[in-house]
PDB file of C-alpha atoms in Angstrom:
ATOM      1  CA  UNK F   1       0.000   0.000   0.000  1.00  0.00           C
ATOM      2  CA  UNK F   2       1.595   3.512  -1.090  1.00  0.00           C
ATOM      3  CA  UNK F   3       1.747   5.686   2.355  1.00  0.00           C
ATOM      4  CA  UNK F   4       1.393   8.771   0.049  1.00  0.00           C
ATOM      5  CA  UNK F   5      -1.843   8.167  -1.337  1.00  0.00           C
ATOM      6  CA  UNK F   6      -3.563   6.775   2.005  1.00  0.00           C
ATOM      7  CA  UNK F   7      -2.002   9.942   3.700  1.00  0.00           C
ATOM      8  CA  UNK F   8      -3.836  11.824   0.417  1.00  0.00           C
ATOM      9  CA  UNK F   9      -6.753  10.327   1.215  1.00  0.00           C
ATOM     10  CA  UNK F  10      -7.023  10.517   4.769  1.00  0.00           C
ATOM     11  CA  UNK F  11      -6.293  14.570   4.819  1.00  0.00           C
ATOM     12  CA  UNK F  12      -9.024  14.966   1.508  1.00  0.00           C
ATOM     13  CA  UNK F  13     -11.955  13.194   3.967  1.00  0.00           C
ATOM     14  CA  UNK F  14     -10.574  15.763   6.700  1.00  0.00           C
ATOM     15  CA  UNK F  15     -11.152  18.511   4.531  1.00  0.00           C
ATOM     16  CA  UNK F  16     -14.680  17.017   2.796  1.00  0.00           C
ATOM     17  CA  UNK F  17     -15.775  16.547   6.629  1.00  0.00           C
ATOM     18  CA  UNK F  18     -14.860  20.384   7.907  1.00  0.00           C
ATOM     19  CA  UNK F  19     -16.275  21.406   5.038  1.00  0.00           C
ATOM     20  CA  UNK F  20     -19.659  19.929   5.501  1.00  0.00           C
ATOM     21  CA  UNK F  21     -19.656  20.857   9.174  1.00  0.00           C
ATOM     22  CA  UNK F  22     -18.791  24.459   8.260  1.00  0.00           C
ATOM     23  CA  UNK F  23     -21.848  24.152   5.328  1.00  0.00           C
ATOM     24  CA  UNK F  24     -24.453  22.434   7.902  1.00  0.00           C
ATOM     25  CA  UNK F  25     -23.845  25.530  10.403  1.00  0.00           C
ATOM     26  CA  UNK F  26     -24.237  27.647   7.675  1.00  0.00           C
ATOM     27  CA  UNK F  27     -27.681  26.217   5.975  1.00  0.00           C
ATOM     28  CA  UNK F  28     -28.930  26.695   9.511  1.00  0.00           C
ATOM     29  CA  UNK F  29     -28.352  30.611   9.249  1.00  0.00           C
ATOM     30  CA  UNK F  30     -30.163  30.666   5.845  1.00  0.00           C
ATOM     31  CA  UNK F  31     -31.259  34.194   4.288  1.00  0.00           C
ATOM     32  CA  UNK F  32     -33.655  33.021   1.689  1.00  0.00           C
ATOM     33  CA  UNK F  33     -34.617  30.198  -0.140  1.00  0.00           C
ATOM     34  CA  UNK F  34     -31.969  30.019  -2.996  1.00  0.00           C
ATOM     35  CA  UNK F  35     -29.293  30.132  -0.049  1.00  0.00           C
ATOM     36  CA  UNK F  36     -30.774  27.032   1.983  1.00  0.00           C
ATOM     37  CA  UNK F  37     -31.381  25.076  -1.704  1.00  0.00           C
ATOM     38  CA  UNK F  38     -27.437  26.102  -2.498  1.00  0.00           C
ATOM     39  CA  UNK F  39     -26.132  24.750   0.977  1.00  0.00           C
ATOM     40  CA  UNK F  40     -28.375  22.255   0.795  1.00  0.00           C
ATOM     41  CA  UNK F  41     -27.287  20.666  -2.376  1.00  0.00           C
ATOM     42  CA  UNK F  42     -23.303  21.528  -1.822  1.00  0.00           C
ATOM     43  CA  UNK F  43     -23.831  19.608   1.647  1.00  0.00           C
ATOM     44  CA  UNK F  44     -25.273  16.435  -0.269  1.00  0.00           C
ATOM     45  CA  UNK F  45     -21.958  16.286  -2.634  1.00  0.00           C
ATOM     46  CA  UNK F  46     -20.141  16.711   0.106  1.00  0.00           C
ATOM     47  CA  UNK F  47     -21.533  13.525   1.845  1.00  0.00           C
ATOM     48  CA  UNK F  48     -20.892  11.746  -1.674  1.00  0.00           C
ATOM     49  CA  UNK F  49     -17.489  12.633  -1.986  1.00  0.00           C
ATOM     50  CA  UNK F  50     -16.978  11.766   1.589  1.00  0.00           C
ATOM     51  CA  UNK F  51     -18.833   8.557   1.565  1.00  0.00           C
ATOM     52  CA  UNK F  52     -16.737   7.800  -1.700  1.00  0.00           C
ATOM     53  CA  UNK F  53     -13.160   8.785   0.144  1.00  0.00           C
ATOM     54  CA  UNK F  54     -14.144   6.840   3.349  1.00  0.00           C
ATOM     55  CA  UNK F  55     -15.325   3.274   1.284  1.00  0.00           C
ATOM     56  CA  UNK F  56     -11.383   3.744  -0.176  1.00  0.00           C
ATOM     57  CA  UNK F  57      -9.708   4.634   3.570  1.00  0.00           C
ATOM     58  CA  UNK F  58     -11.706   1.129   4.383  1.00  0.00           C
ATOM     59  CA  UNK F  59     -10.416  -0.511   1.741  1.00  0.00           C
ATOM     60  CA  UNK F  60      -6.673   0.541   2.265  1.00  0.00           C
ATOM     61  CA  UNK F  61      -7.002   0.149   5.897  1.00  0.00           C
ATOM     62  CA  UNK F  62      -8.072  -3.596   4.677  1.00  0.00           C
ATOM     63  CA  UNK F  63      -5.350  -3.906   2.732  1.00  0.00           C
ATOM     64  CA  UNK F  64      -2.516  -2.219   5.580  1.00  0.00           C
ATOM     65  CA  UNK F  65      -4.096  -4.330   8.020  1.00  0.00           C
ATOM     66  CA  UNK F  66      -3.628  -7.989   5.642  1.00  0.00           C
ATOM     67  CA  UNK F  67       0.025  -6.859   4.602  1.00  0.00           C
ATOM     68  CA  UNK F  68       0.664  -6.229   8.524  1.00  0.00           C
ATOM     69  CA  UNK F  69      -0.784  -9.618   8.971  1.00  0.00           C
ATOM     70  CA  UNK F  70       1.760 -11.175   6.408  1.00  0.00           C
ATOM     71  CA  UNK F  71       4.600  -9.536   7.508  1.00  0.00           C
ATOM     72  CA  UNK F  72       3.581 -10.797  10.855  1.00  0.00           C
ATOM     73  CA  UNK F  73       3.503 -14.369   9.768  1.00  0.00           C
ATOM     74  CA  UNK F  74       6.713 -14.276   7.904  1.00  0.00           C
ATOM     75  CA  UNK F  75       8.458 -12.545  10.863  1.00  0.00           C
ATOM     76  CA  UNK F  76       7.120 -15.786  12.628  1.00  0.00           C
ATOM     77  CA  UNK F  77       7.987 -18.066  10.441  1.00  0.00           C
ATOM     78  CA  UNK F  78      11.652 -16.615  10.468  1.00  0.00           C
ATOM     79  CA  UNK F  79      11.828 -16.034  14.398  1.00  0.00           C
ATOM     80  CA  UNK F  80      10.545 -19.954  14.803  1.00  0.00           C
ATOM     81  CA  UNK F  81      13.184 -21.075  12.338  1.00  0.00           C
ATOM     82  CA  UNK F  82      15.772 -19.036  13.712  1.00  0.00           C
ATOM     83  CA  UNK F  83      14.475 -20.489  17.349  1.00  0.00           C
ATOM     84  CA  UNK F  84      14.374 -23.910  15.698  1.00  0.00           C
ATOM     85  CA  UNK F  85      18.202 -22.715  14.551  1.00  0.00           C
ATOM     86  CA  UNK F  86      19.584 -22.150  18.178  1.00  0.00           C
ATOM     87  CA  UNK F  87      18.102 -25.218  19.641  1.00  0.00           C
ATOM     88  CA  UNK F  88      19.766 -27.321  17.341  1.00  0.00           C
ATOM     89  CA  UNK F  89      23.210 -25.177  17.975  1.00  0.00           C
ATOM     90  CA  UNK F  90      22.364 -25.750  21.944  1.00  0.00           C
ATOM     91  CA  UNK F  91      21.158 -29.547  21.615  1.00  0.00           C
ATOM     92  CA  UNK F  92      24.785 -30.303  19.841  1.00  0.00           C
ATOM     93  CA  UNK F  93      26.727 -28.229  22.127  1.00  0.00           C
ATOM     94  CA  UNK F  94      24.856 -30.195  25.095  1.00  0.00           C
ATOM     95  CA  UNK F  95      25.667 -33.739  23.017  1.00  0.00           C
ATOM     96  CA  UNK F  96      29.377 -32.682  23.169  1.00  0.00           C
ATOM     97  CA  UNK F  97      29.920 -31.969  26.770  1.00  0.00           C
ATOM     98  CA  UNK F  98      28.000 -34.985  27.574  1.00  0.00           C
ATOM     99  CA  UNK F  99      30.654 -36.861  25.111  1.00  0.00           C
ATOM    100  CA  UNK F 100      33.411 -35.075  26.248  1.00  0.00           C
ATOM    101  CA  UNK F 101      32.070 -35.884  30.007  1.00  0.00           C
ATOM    102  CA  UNK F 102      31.534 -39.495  29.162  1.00  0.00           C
ATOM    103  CA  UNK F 103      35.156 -39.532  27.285  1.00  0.00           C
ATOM    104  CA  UNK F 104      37.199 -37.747  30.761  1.00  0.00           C
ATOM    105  CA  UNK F 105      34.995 -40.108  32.957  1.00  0.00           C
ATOM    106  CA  UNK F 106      35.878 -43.345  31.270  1.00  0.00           C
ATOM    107  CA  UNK F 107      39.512 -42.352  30.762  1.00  0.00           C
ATOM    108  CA  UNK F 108      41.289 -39.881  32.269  1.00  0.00           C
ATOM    109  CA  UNK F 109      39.348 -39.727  35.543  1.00  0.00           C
ATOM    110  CA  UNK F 110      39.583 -43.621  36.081  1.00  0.00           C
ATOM    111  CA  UNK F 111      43.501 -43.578  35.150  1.00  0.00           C
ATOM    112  CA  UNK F 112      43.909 -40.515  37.671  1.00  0.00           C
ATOM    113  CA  UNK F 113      42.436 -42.638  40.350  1.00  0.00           C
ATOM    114  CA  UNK F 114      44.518 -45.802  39.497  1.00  0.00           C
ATOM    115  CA  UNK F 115      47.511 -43.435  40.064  1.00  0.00           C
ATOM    116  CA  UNK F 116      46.568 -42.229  43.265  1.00  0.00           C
ATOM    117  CA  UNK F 117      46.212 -45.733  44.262  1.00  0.00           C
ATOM    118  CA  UNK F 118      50.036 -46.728  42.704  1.00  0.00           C
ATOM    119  CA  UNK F 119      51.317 -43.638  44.545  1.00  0.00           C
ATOM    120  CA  UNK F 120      49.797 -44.846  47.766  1.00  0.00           C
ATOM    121  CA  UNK F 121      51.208 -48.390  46.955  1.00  0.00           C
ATOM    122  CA  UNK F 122      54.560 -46.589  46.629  1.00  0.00           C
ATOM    123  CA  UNK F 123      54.779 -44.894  49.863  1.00  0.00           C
ATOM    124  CA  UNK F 124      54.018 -48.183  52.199  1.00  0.00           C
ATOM    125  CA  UNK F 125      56.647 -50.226  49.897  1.00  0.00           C
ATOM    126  CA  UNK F 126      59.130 -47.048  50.163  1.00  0.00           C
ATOM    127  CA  UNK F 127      60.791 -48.476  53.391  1.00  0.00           C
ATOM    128  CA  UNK F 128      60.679 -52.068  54.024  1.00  0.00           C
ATOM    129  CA  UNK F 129      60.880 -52.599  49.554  1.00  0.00           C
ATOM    130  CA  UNK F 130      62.470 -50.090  47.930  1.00  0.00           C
ATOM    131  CA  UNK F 131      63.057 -51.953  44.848  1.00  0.00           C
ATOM    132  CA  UNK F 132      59.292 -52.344  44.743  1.00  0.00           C
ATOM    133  CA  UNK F 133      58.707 -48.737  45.386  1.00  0.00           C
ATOM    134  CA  UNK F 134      60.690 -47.890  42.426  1.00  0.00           C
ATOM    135  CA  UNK F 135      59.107 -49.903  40.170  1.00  0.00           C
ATOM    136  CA  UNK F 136      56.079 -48.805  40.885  1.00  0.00           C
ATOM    137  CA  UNK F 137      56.615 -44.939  40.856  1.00  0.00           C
ATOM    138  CA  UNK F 138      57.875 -46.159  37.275  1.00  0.00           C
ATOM    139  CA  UNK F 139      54.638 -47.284  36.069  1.00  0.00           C
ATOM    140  CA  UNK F 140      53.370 -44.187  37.690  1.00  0.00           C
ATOM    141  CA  UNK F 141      55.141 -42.179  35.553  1.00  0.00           C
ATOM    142  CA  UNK F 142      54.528 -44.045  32.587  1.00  0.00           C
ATOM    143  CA  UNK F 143      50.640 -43.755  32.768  1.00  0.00           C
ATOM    144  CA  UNK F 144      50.969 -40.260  33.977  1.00  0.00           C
ATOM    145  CA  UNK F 145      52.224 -39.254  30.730  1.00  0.00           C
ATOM    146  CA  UNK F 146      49.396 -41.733  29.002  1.00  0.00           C
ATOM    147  CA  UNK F 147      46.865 -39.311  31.016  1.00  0.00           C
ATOM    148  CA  UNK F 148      48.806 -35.851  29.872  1.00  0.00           C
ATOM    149  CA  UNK F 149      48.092 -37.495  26.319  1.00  0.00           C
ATOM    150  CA  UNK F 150      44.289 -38.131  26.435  1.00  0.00           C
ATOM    151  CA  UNK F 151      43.666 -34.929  28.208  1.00  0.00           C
ATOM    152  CA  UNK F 152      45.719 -33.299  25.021  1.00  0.00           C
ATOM    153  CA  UNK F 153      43.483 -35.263  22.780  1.00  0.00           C
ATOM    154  CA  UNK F 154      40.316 -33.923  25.067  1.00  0.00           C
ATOM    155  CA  UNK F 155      41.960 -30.270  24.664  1.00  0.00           C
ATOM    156  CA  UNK F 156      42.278 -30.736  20.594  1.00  0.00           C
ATOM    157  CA  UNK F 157      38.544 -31.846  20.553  1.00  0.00           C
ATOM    158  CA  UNK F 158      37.519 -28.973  22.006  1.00  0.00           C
ATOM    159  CA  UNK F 159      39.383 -26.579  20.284  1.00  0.00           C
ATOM    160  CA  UNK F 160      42.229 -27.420  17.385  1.00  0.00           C
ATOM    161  CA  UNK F 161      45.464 -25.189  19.079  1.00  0.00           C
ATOM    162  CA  UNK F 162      46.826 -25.334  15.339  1.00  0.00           C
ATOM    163  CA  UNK F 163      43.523 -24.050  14.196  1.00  0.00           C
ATOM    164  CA  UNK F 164      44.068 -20.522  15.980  1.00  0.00           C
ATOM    165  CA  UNK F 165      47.694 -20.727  15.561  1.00  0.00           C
ATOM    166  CA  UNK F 166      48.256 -22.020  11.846  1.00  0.00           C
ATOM    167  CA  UNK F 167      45.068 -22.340  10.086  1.00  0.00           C
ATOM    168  CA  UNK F 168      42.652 -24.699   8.657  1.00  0.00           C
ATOM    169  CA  UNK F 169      45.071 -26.713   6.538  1.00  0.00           C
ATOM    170  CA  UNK F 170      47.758 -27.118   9.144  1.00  0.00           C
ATOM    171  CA  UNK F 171      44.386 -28.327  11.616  1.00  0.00           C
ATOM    172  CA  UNK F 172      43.895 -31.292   9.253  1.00  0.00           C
ATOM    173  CA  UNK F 173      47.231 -31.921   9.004  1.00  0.00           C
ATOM    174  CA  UNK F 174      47.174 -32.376  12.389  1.00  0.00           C
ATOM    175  CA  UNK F 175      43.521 -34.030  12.523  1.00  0.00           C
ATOM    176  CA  UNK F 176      45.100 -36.872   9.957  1.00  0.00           C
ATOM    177  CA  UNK F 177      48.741 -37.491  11.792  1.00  0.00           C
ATOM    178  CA  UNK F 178      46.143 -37.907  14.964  1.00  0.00           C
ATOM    179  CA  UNK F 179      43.415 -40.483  13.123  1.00  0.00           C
ATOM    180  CA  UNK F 180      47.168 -42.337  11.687  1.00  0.00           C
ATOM    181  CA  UNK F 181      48.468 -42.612  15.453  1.00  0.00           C
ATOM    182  CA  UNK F 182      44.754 -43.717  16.757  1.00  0.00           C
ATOM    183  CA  UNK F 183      43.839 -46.419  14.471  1.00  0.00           C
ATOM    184  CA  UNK F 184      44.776 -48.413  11.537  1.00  0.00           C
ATOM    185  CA  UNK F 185      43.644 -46.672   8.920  1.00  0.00           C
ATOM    186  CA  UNK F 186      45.945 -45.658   6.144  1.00  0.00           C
ATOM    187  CA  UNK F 187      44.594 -42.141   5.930  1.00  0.00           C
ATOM    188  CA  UNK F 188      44.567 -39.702   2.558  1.00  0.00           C
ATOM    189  CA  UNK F 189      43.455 -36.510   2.423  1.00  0.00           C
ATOM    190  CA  UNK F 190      43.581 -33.318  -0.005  1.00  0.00           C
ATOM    191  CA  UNK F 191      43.173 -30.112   1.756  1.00  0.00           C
ATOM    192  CA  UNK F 192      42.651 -26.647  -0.223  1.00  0.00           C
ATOM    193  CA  UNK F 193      43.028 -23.169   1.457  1.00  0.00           C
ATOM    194  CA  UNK F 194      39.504 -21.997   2.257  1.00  0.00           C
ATOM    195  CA  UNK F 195      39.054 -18.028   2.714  1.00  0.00           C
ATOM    196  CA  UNK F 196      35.921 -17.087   4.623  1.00  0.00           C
ATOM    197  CA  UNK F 197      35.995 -14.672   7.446  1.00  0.00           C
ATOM    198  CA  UNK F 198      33.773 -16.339   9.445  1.00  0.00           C
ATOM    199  CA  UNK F 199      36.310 -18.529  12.017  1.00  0.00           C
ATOM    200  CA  UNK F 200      33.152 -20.437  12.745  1.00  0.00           C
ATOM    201  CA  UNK F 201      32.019 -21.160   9.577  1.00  0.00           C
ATOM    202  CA  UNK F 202      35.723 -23.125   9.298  1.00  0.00           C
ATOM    203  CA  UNK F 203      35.766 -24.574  12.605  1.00  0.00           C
ATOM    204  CA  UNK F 204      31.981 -26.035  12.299  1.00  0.00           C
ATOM    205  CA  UNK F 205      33.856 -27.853   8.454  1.00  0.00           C
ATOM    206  CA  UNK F 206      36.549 -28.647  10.329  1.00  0.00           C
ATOM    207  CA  UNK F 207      33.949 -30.382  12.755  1.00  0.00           C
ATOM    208  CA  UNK F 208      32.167 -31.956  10.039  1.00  0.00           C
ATOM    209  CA  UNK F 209      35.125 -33.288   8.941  1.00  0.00           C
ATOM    210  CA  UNK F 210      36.563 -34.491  11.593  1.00  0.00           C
ATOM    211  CA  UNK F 211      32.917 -36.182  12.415  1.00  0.00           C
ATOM    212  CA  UNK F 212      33.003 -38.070   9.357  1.00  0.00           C
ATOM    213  CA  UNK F 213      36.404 -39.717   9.693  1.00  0.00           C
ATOM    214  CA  UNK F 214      35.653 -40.862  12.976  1.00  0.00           C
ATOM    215  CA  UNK F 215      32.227 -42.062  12.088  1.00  0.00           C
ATOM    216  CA  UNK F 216      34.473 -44.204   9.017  1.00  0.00           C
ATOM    217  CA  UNK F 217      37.338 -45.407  11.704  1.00  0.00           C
ATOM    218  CA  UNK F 218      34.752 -46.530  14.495  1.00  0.00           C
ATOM    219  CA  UNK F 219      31.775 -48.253  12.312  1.00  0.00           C
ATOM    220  CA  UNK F 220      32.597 -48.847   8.951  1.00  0.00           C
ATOM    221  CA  UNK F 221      35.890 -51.926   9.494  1.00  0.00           C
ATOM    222  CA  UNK F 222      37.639 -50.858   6.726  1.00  0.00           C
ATOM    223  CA  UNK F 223      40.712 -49.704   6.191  1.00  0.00           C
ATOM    224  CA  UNK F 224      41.146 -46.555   4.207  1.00  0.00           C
ATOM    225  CA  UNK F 225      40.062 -43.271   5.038  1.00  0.00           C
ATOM    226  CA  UNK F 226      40.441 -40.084   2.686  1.00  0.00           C
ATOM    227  CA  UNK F 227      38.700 -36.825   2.735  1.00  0.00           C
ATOM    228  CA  UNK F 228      38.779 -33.599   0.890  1.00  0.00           C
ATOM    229  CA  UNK F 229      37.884 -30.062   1.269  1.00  0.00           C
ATOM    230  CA  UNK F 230      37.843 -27.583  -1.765  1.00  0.00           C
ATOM    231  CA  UNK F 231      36.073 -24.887  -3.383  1.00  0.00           C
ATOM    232  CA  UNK F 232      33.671 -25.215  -6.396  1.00  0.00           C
ATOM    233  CA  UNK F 233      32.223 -21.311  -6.720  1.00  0.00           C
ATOM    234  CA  UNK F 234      33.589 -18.000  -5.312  1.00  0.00           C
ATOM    235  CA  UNK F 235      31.689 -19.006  -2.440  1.00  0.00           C
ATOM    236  CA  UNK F 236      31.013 -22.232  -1.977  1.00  0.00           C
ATOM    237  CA  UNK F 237      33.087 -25.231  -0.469  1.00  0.00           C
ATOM    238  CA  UNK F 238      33.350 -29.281  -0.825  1.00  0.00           C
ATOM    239  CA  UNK F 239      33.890 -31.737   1.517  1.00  0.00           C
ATOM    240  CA  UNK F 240      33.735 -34.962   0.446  1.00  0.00           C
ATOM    241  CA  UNK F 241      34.816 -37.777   3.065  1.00  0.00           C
ATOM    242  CA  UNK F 242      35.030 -41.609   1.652  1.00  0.00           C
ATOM    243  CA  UNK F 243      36.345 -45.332   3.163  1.00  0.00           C
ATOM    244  CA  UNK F 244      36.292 -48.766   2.005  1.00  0.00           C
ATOM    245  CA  UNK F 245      34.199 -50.324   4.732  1.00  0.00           C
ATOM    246  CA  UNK F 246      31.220 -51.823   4.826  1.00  0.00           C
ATOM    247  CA  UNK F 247      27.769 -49.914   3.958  1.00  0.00           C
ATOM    248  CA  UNK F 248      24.950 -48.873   5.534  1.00  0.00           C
ATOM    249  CA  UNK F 249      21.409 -48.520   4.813  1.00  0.00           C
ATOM    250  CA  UNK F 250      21.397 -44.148   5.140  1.00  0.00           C
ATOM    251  CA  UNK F 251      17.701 -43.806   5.744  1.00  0.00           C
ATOM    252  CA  UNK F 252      17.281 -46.956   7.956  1.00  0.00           C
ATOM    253  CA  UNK F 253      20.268 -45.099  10.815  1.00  0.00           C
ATOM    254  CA  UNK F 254      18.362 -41.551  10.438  1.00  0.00           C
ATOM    255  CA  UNK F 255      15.726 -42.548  11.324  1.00  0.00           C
ATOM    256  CA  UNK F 256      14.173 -41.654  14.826  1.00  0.00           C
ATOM    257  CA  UNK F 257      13.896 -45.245  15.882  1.00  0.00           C
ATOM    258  CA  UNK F 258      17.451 -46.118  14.877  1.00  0.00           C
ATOM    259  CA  UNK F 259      19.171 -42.678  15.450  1.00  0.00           C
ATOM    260  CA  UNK F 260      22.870 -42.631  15.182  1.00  0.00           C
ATOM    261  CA  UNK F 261      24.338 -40.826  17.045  1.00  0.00           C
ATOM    262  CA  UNK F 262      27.134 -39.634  14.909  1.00  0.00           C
ATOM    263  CA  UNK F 263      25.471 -38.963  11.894  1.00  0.00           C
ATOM    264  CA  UNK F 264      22.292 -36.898  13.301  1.00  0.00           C
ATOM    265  CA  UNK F 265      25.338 -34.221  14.578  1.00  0.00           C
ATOM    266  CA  UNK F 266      26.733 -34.423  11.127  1.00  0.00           C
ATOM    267  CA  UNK F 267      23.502 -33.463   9.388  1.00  0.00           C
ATOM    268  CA  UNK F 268      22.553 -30.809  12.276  1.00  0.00           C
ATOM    269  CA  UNK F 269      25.966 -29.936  11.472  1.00  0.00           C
ATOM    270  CA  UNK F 270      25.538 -28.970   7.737  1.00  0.00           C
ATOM    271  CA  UNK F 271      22.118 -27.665   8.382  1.00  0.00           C
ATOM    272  CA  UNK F 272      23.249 -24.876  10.641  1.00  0.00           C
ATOM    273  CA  UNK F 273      25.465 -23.704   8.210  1.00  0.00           C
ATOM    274  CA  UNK F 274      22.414 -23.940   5.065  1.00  0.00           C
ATOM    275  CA  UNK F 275      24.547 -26.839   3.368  1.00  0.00           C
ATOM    276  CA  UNK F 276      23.360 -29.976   1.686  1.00  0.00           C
ATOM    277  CA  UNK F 277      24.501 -33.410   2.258  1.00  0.00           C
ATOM    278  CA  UNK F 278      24.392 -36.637   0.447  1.00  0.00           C
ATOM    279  CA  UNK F 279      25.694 -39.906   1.370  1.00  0.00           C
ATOM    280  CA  UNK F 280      26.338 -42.959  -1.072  1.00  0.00           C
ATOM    281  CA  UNK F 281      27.062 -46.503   0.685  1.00  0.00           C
ATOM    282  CA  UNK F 282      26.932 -49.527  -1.569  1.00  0.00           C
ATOM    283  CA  UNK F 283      28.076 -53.294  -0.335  1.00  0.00           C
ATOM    284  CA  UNK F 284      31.426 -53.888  -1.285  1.00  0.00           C
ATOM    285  CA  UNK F 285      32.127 -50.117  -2.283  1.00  0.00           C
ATOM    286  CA  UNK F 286      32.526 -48.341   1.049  1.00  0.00           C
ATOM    287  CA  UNK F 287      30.672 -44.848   1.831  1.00  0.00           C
ATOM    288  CA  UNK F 288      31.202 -41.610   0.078  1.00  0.00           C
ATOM    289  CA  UNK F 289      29.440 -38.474   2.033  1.00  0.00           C
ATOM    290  CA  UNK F 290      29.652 -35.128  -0.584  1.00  0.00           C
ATOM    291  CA  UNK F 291      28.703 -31.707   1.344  1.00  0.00           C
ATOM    292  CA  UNK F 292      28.290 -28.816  -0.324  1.00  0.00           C
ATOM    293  CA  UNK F 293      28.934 -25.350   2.155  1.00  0.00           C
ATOM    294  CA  UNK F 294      27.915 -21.763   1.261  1.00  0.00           C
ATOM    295  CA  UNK F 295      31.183 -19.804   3.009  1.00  0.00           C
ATOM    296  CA  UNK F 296      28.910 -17.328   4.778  1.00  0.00           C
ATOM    297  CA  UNK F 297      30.531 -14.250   6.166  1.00  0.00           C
ATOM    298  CA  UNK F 298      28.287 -13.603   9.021  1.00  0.00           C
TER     299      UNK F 298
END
């Protein structure tokens, strides 16, 4: 609706409606005759014109009021999508300190307390069995250092140190010498430099990334790994992460009644950042998973 013409339109039946008022006072002060007939009739087109002007201030005020009513929806629609947004972002956050929980419980937290218990061990041997002492405060040592090591890993989980130091590639560099010293997986990998301002745009591929591979070195018993990252438009990214394991029946696992756990993060994942994902797994050919990434800037 143009403001311009309702704000025409609205000042005209102003006018219309003085002007009657002023003609109605007058018509009561009639002279003669002719006078009364002339204010009569000029007050009767002035009703016409105003009954004319106030059907179209209806009709705009409709229309103002079913535009308003849109816009209202839309802005709805958005705020409950960008609501739907942050819940995801918050219910994969939550996932990962629950994993990360689960990971320093069953690990680090248990070897801690097997220490503590060596160390004790130590101190009654430390006088009548020194030899024994020793030996022990070895072993100590030995899965102190195993500790120092998983709690690195923990650190590198949560945030890549090369990532803030080096950059994406150097990250998966560093992501790939890791998944080598972890497993048996021969792992390949061809890594293009990826300029986006957003740091979080490239951590949450890095994530994805880093998802994936896990996902092929935990479930899929093969024993190649490779993944890829490069651009395909001005500003658009890649990622394509394949293995030679066995394969998996995609909708069957995505399901709600067989939700993986791993691959429900992976496709919030790529959601939050408006990408697409698509995931071939034949028997006998392994898994390919192609993502394509907008490289938003904010």
């Amino acid at each position: 609706m143009s403001d311009e013409l309702y704000e025409g339109l609205r000042k005209m039946y102003e006018s219309f409606f003085s002007k009657k008022n002023l003609l109605e006072e007058r018509k009561e002060k009639y002279l003669n005759e002719n006078e009364y007939q002339y204010y009569k009739k000029e007050t009767e087109d002035l009703d016409n014109y105003i009954k004319t002007v106030s059907a179209l201030l209806n009709y705009f005020e409709r229309q103002y009021f079913t535009e308003k009513q849109e816009q209202k929806d839309v802005l709805m629609q958005v705020d409950k999508a960008s609501i739907n947004r942050g819940l995801q972002i918050l219910d994969i956050q939550e996932r990962e300190r629950q994993r990360i929980a689960r990971d320093l419980h069953d690990t680090s937290l248990q070897n801690l307390t097997h220490i503590i218990h060596k160390i004790e061990l130590s101190s009654m041997f430390i006088d009548d069995d020194p030899v024994r002492a020793k030996l022990e405060l070895v072993s100590v040592s030995k899965n102190l250092r195993s500790v120092i090591k998983e709690i690195r890993n923990t650190i590198f989980d949560l945030r890549p140190m090369t990532f803030d130091d080096l950059g994406l590639k150097e990250s998966f560099e560093r992501l790939a010498d890791h998944l080598k010293e972890s497993s048996d997986f021969e792992v390949f990998y061809n890594i293009e430099e990826i300029n986006c301002n957003n740091s979080l745009v490239l951590m949450t591929i890095f994530r994805i990334i880093e998802e994936c591979t896990n996902n092929a070195i935990k479930h899929s018993s093969g024993s190649v790994v490779f993944f890829e990252l490069k651009k395909i438009a001005e500003n658009t990214c890649i990622i394509i992460v394949a293995d030679n394991g066995q394969s998996f029946d995609v909708d069957k696992v995505l399901t709600e009644k067989q939700r993986h756990f791993g691959l429900n993060i992976l496709k919030e994942r790529v959601e939050i950042l408006c990408g697409t994902m698509e995931i071939d797994s034949k028997p006998n050919k392994g898994t390919v998973i192609k993502i394509i990434i907008p490289l938003l800037e904010k």
